[in-house]
């Protein structure tokens, strides 16, 4: 009986330990890529519902506040990835696995491009998780199919953007570019402020932004693909969706 | 009968001229004046070993040529090297005042090469001593504002992918070569005296090909020119694509090949063109969907063989129709010009591999990987040997794209066109080494 009590006690202690995973904070260190250590800052925190949230800074890759995706506790550690960002096409998402020693150190693995490197981080302070940008409500008048065209490299590209309102009125969009091939661009941000509309795709680094004309028949702006920016005028193609 | 004798004599003289006048010499870029890129020499169908490796002090972009048992190759360390083909030992080195990413040509005991010092150099093949130098108006790389979308947009930026210099062609006592000053030059091979020059609208880093008294060469001004070899007069010009916004899809970086009255050339506008050599009219084009064709095409047995840059396509077309016969997706960018050696096609890849493919099927027979590519410091390559783009091109600002390009080439990229002689493959790499592979 004493043995059972002890076992139950150990189980309870382990259970309590599991729920007390001490991973919150700002963690700084590097992935030991051979010949090029990659320094990074990882911010981890629990949200109001107790779920893990986080963001990452990788100065050498020009990354600041990129949201962490698929955060999950795994034993005494956490696993996460970078979603569609920074992934090498054949190898999927850039992934992390961290274990925490309870004394301010975390070690684990950094997986990218089919390679694996040792990851070593130290807690340097409180978490500073970047807030994810959120789409804003979209004016009902803009919920429509919009079409336009631009030239890149001497070849025409046709653009179709379909704006819609979600249940809460927040803007959503589909974004298709047809050139030599058809590319569907995943849009993760739609913002409207005054007459200025912006659509953004973090994964592809493609965006469109422009001013809506007073009669709401055109959106005059630019399409950006990375650092390449070209003028693009969208014209309403149909009625409200 | 009286007229037949002079005709025979003229034919004999013409044959002698072709032999001694270097049109049949293998010691030049692409192996002959027409730049077919095809040789009767047999390349190995299996990799056995690296026979020797010759180390230079800079990346080798230049392609090796061979003449009388000596390999000649330029290096970005500023030297032209003469190396014994048998054992890889240096015979001499000739110092220029700039990198030498130009392929030398050898004719009548003289080696000709261009350098980033802005000069065309003529060097005694035996001694390595200079015979003459011709100063162009100066070398420069292709440059433009908003180039490839690099920042700042309004500042002129040099193209990190403009890696080659024009390679001299020697025909009938004249040296023909392009220059970053925008000119095509014809020089007296013996004295270096200017015979004529032809001005194009931008950098000329492609190399001239010759057939039937005509020099054909492309410029970064978007035109391919056919010039009278004797006078430099323009016979025709062919307009490739334009890209006024980011200058990504413009310019003839590729060098032409001329076979059976047709000019075949790649272009940065992503097309492989077949153009009538007499009229300059387009016969057909093969669209590579935005991916540059930087290397010169090889033409052999009714086929046109070339490779693309970022889409990594190895392509074999029917020379008459332009229809694809073989199309294989490789691992990484290809700038090097393919070499057809018997039933093997050799292609350098910028991931630091040399690939040997079966001519008929395109099947990979063997590949050689540089040590730098194997080490893969900084994960320049993914585990499947493709470029690890997310870790490379992280910013378009300031020197970041240049640093990224240099980092990309640090895996021993092979820009060099393979040379095949006596069953040995010679090729340079960006790790600074010239490899002899058998």
PDB file of N, CA and C in Angstrom, chain A residues 35-88:
ATOM      1  N   UNK A  35      29.770  26.076 -40.532  1.00  0.00           N
ATOM      2  CA  UNK A  35      30.320  27.191 -41.292  1.00  0.00           C
ATOM      3  C   UNK A  35      29.505  28.450 -41.265  1.00  0.00           C
ATOM      4  N   UNK A  36      28.346  28.414 -40.634  1.00  0.00           N
ATOM      5  CA  UNK A  36      27.507  29.603 -40.606  1.00  0.00           C
ATOM      6  C   UNK A  36      26.491  29.515 -39.475  1.00  0.00           C
ATOM      7  N   UNK A  37      26.930  29.676 -38.225  1.00  0.00           N
ATOM      8  CA  UNK A  37      25.971  29.638 -37.116  1.00  0.00           C
ATOM      9  C   UNK A  37      24.886  30.686 -37.333  1.00  0.00           C
ATOM     10  N   UNK A  38      23.648  30.267 -37.130  1.00  0.00           N
ATOM     11  CA  UNK A  38      22.522  31.149 -37.406  1.00  0.00           C
ATOM     12  C   UNK A  38      21.934  31.627 -36.080  1.00  0.00           C
ATOM     13  N   UNK A  39      22.172  32.903 -35.766  1.00  0.00           N
ATOM     14  CA  UNK A  39      21.686  33.419 -34.489  1.00  0.00           C
ATOM     15  C   UNK A  39      20.191  33.710 -34.590  1.00  0.00           C
ATOM     16  N   UNK A  40      19.507  33.534 -33.465  1.00  0.00           N
ATOM     17  CA  UNK A  40      18.060  33.749 -33.473  1.00  0.00           C
ATOM     18  C   UNK A  40      17.553  34.109 -32.088  1.00  0.00           C
ATOM     19  N   UNK A  41      16.402  34.733 -32.082  1.00  0.00           N
ATOM     20  CA  UNK A  41      15.707  35.092 -30.843  1.00  0.00           C
ATOM     21  C   UNK A  41      14.312  34.479 -30.928  1.00  0.00           C
ATOM     22  N   UNK A  42      13.978  33.644 -29.948  1.00  0.00           N
ATOM     23  CA  UNK A  42      12.671  32.986 -29.942  1.00  0.00           C
ATOM     24  C   UNK A  42      11.891  33.474 -28.726  1.00  0.00           C
ATOM     25  N   UNK A  43      10.689  33.985 -28.961  1.00  0.00           N
ATOM     26  CA  UNK A  43       9.825  34.418 -27.866  1.00  0.00           C
ATOM     27  C   UNK A  43       8.690  33.429 -27.721  1.00  0.00           C
ATOM     28  N   UNK A  44       8.519  32.920 -26.490  1.00  0.00           N
ATOM     29  CA  UNK A  44       7.475  31.933 -26.223  1.00  0.00           C
ATOM     30  C   UNK A  44       6.632  32.400 -25.041  1.00  0.00           C
ATOM     31  N   UNK A  45       5.336  32.259 -25.166  1.00  0.00           N
ATOM     32  CA  UNK A  45       4.439  32.638 -24.065  1.00  0.00           C
ATOM     33  C   UNK A  45       3.133  31.876 -24.210  1.00  0.00           C
ATOM     34  N   UNK A  46       2.382  31.799 -23.109  1.00  0.00           N
ATOM     35  CA  UNK A  46       1.041  31.214 -23.183  1.00  0.00           C
ATOM     36  C   UNK A  46       0.041  32.335 -23.412  1.00  0.00           C
ATOM     37  N   UNK A  47      -0.959  32.070 -24.261  1.00  0.00           N
ATOM     38  CA  UNK A  47      -2.005  33.079 -24.447  1.00  0.00           C
ATOM     39  C   UNK A  47      -3.040  32.948 -23.331  1.00  0.00           C
ATOM     40  N   UNK A  48      -4.099  33.736 -23.418  1.00  0.00           N
ATOM     41  CA  UNK A  48      -5.092  33.786 -22.345  1.00  0.00           C
ATOM     42  C   UNK A  48      -5.736  32.425 -22.108  1.00  0.00           C
ATOM     43  N   UNK A  49      -5.782  31.601 -23.144  1.00  0.00           N
ATOM     44  CA  UNK A  49      -6.412  30.290 -22.985  1.00  0.00           C
ATOM     45  C   UNK A  49      -5.406  29.208 -22.600  1.00  0.00           C
ATOM     46  N   UNK A  50      -4.171  29.612 -22.370  1.00  0.00           N
ATOM     47  CA  UNK A  50      -3.159  28.669 -21.922  1.00  0.00           C
ATOM     48  C   UNK A  50      -2.405  27.981 -23.038  1.00  0.00           C
ATOM     49  N   UNK A  51      -2.720  28.321 -24.280  1.00  0.00           N
ATOM     50  CA  UNK A  51      -2.007  27.727 -25.411  1.00  0.00           C
ATOM     51  C   UNK A  51      -0.710  28.481 -25.677  1.00  0.00           C
ATOM     52  N   UNK A  52       0.261  27.736 -26.161  1.00  0.00           N
ATOM     53  CA  UNK A  52       1.536  28.376 -26.478  1.00  0.00           C
ATOM     54  C   UNK A  52       1.427  29.237 -27.727  1.00  0.00           C
ATOM     55  N   UNK A  53       2.084  30.363 -27.675  1.00  0.00           N
ATOM     56  CA  UNK A  53       2.195  31.242 -28.828  1.00  0.00           C
ATOM     57  C   UNK A  53       3.636  31.736 -28.888  1.00  0.00           C
ATOM     58  N   UNK A  54       4.046  32.209 -30.026  1.00  0.00           N
ATOM     59  CA  UNK A  54       5.429  32.659 -30.101  1.00  0.00           C
ATOM     60  C   UNK A  54       5.774  33.324 -31.415  1.00  0.00           C
ATOM     61  N   UNK A  55       6.942  33.917 -31.448  1.00  0.00           N
ATOM     62  CA  UNK A  55       7.461  34.536 -32.674  1.00  0.00           C
ATOM     63  C   UNK A  55       8.977  34.416 -32.663  1.00  0.00           C
ATOM     64  N   UNK A  56       9.577  34.671 -33.818  1.00  0.00           N
ATOM     65  CA  UNK A  56      11.024  34.476 -33.938  1.00  0.00           C
ATOM     66  C   UNK A  56      11.667  35.637 -34.690  1.00  0.00           C
ATOM     67  N   UNK A  57      12.907  35.926 -34.312  1.00  0.00           N
ATOM     68  CA  UNK A  57      13.730  36.919 -35.003  1.00  0.00           C
ATOM     69  C   UNK A  57      14.994  36.203 -35.487  1.00  0.00           C
ATOM     70  N   UNK A  58      15.295  36.324 -36.776  1.00  0.00           N
ATOM     71  CA  UNK A  58      16.551  35.779 -37.326  1.00  0.00           C
ATOM     72  C   UNK A  58      17.189  36.899 -38.157  1.00  0.00           C
ATOM     73  N   UNK A  59      18.058  37.699 -37.538  1.00  0.00           N
ATOM     74  CA  UNK A  59      18.567  38.885 -38.239  1.00  0.00           C
ATOM     75  C   UNK A  59      19.231  38.573 -39.577  1.00  0.00           C
ATOM     76  N   UNK A  60      19.979  37.499 -39.633  1.00  0.00           N
ATOM     77  CA  UNK A  60      20.723  37.201 -40.857  1.00  0.00           C
ATOM     78  C   UNK A  60      19.804  36.842 -42.022  1.00  0.00           C
ATOM     79  N   UNK A  61      18.589  36.424 -41.703  1.00  0.00           N
ATOM     80  CA  UNK A  61      17.632  36.087 -42.753  1.00  0.00           C
ATOM     81  C   UNK A  61      16.599  37.186 -42.956  1.00  0.00           C
ATOM     82  N   UNK A  62      16.788  38.307 -42.272  1.00  0.00           N
ATOM     83  CA  UNK A  62      15.857  39.415 -42.433  1.00  0.00           C
ATOM     84  C   UNK A  62      14.494  39.140 -41.833  1.00  0.00           C
ATOM     85  N   UNK A  63      14.460  38.284 -40.824  1.00  0.00           N
ATOM     86  CA  UNK A  63      13.191  37.873 -40.221  1.00  0.00           C
ATOM     87  C   UNK A  63      13.003  38.562 -38.878  1.00  0.00           C
ATOM     88  N   UNK A  64      11.855  39.226 -38.704  1.00  0.00           N
ATOM     89  CA  UNK A  64      11.520  39.858 -37.418  1.00  0.00           C
ATOM     90  C   UNK A  64      10.060  39.563 -37.080  1.00  0.00           C
ATOM     91  N   UNK A  65       9.858  38.896 -35.958  1.00  0.00           N
ATOM     92  CA  UNK A  65       8.504  38.694 -35.464  1.00  0.00           C
ATOM     93  C   UNK A  65       7.686  37.702 -36.266  1.00  0.00           C
ATOM     94  N   UNK A  66       8.350  36.792 -36.938  1.00  0.00           N
ATOM     95  CA  UNK A  66       7.615  35.789 -37.713  1.00  0.00           C
ATOM     96  C   UNK A  66       6.866  34.877 -36.739  1.00  0.00           C
ATOM     97  N   UNK A  67       5.555  34.693 -36.930  1.00  0.00           N
ATOM     98  CA  UNK A  67       4.799  33.864 -35.986  1.00  0.00           C
ATOM     99  C   UNK A  67       5.264  32.406 -36.024  1.00  0.00           C
ATOM    100  N   UNK A  68       5.322  31.793 -34.869  1.00  0.00           N
ATOM    101  CA  UNK A  68       5.608  30.360 -34.798  1.00  0.00           C
ATOM    102  C   UNK A  68       4.309  29.598 -35.041  1.00  0.00           C
ATOM    103  N   UNK A  69       4.417  28.491 -35.744  1.00  0.00           N
ATOM    104  CA  UNK A  69       3.226  27.709 -36.089  1.00  0.00           C
ATOM    105  C   UNK A  69       3.326  26.318 -35.477  1.00  0.00           C
ATOM    106  N   UNK A  70       2.162  25.718 -35.319  1.00  0.00           N
ATOM    107  CA  UNK A  70       2.069  24.321 -34.853  1.00  0.00           C
ATOM    108  C   UNK A  70       2.832  24.106 -33.544  1.00  0.00           C
ATOM    109  N   UNK A  71       2.683  25.034 -32.606  1.00  0.00           N
ATOM    110  CA  UNK A  71       3.337  24.898 -31.300  1.00  0.00           C
ATOM    111  C   UNK A  71       2.702  23.747 -30.529  1.00  0.00           C
ATOM    112  N   UNK A  72       3.540  22.880 -30.007  1.00  0.00           N
ATOM    113  CA  UNK A  72       3.003  21.751 -29.249  1.00  0.00           C
ATOM    114  C   UNK A  72       3.998  21.334 -28.181  1.00  0.00           C
ATOM    115  N   UNK A  73       3.470  21.004 -27.011  1.00  0.00           N
ATOM    116  CA  UNK A  73       4.339  20.472 -25.962  1.00  0.00           C
ATOM    117  C   UNK A  73       4.692  19.031 -26.304  1.00  0.00           C
ATOM    118  N   UNK A  74       5.926  18.699 -26.044  1.00  0.00           N
ATOM    119  CA  UNK A  74       6.374  17.322 -26.274  1.00  0.00           C
ATOM    120  C   UNK A  74       7.305  16.962 -25.129  1.00  0.00           C
ATOM    121  N   UNK A  75       6.770  16.237 -24.134  1.00  0.00           N
ATOM    122  CA  UNK A  75       7.569  15.897 -22.965  1.00  0.00           C
ATOM    123  C   UNK A  75       7.989  17.159 -22.228  1.00  0.00           C
ATOM    124  N   UNK A  76       9.277  17.326 -22.045  1.00  0.00           N
ATOM    125  CA  UNK A  76       9.782  18.519 -21.353  1.00  0.00           C
ATOM    126  C   UNK A  76      10.154  19.611 -22.350  1.00  0.00           C
ATOM    127  N   UNK A  77       9.587  19.528 -23.505  1.00  0.00           N
ATOM    128  CA  UNK A  77       9.954  20.503 -24.525  1.00  0.00           C
ATOM    129  C   UNK A  77       8.781  20.979 -25.344  1.00  0.00           C
ATOM    130  N   UNK A  78       9.135  21.741 -26.361  1.00  0.00           N
ATOM    131  CA  UNK A  78       8.144  22.296 -27.276  1.00  0.00           C
ATOM    132  C   UNK A  78       8.648  22.085 -28.694  1.00  0.00           C
ATOM    133  N   UNK A  79       7.739  21.773 -29.592  1.00  0.00           N
ATOM    134  CA  UNK A  79       8.075  21.738 -31.015  1.00  0.00           C
ATOM    135  C   UNK A  79       7.253  22.803 -31.728  1.00  0.00           C
ATOM    136  N   UNK A  80       7.807  23.341 -32.755  1.00  0.00           N
ATOM    137  CA  UNK A  80       7.083  24.319 -33.573  1.00  0.00           C
ATOM    138  C   UNK A  80       7.760  24.417 -34.926  1.00  0.00           C
ATOM    139  N   UNK A  81       7.101  25.118 -35.845  1.00  0.00           N
ATOM    140  CA  UNK A  81       7.711  25.363 -37.153  1.00  0.00           C
ATOM    141  C   UNK A  81       7.380  26.775 -37.590  1.00  0.00           C
ATOM    142  N   UNK A  82       7.804  27.104 -38.813  1.00  0.00           N
ATOM    143  CA  UNK A  82       7.600  28.464 -39.321  1.00  0.00           C
ATOM    144  C   UNK A  82       6.523  28.513 -40.402  1.00  0.00           C
ATOM    145  N   UNK A  83       5.645  27.500 -40.395  1.00  0.00           N
ATOM    146  CA  UNK A  83       4.557  27.498 -41.374  1.00  0.00           C
ATOM    147  C   UNK A  83       5.100  27.521 -42.792  1.00  0.00           C
ATOM    148  N   UNK A  84       4.490  28.365 -43.629  1.00  0.00           N
ATOM    149  CA  UNK A  84       4.905  28.421 -45.034  1.00  0.00           C
ATOM    150  C   UNK A  84       6.152  29.276 -45.252  1.00  0.00           C
ATOM    151  N   UNK A  85       6.586  29.981 -44.224  1.00  0.00           N
ATOM    152  CA  UNK A  85       7.717  30.884 -44.400  1.00  0.00           C
ATOM    153  C   UNK A  85       9.041  30.133 -44.321  1.00  0.00           C
ATOM    154  N   UNK A  86       9.981  30.505 -45.155  1.00  0.00           N
ATOM    155  CA  UNK A  86      11.365  30.013 -45.124  1.00  0.00           C
ATOM    156  C   UNK A  86      11.519  28.532 -45.432  1.00  0.00           C
ATOM    157  N   UNK A  87      10.505  27.910 -45.908  1.00  0.00           N
ATOM    158  CA  UNK A  87      10.610  26.483 -46.188  1.00  0.00           C
ATOM    159  C   UNK A  87      11.284  26.215 -47.525  1.00  0.00           C
ATOM    160  N   UNK A  88      12.204  25.266 -47.583  1.00  0.00           N
ATOM    161  CA  UNK A  88      12.781  24.848 -48.855  1.00  0.00           C
ATOM    162  C   UNK A  88      11.761  23.940 -49.545  1.00  0.00           C
TER     163      UNK A  88
END
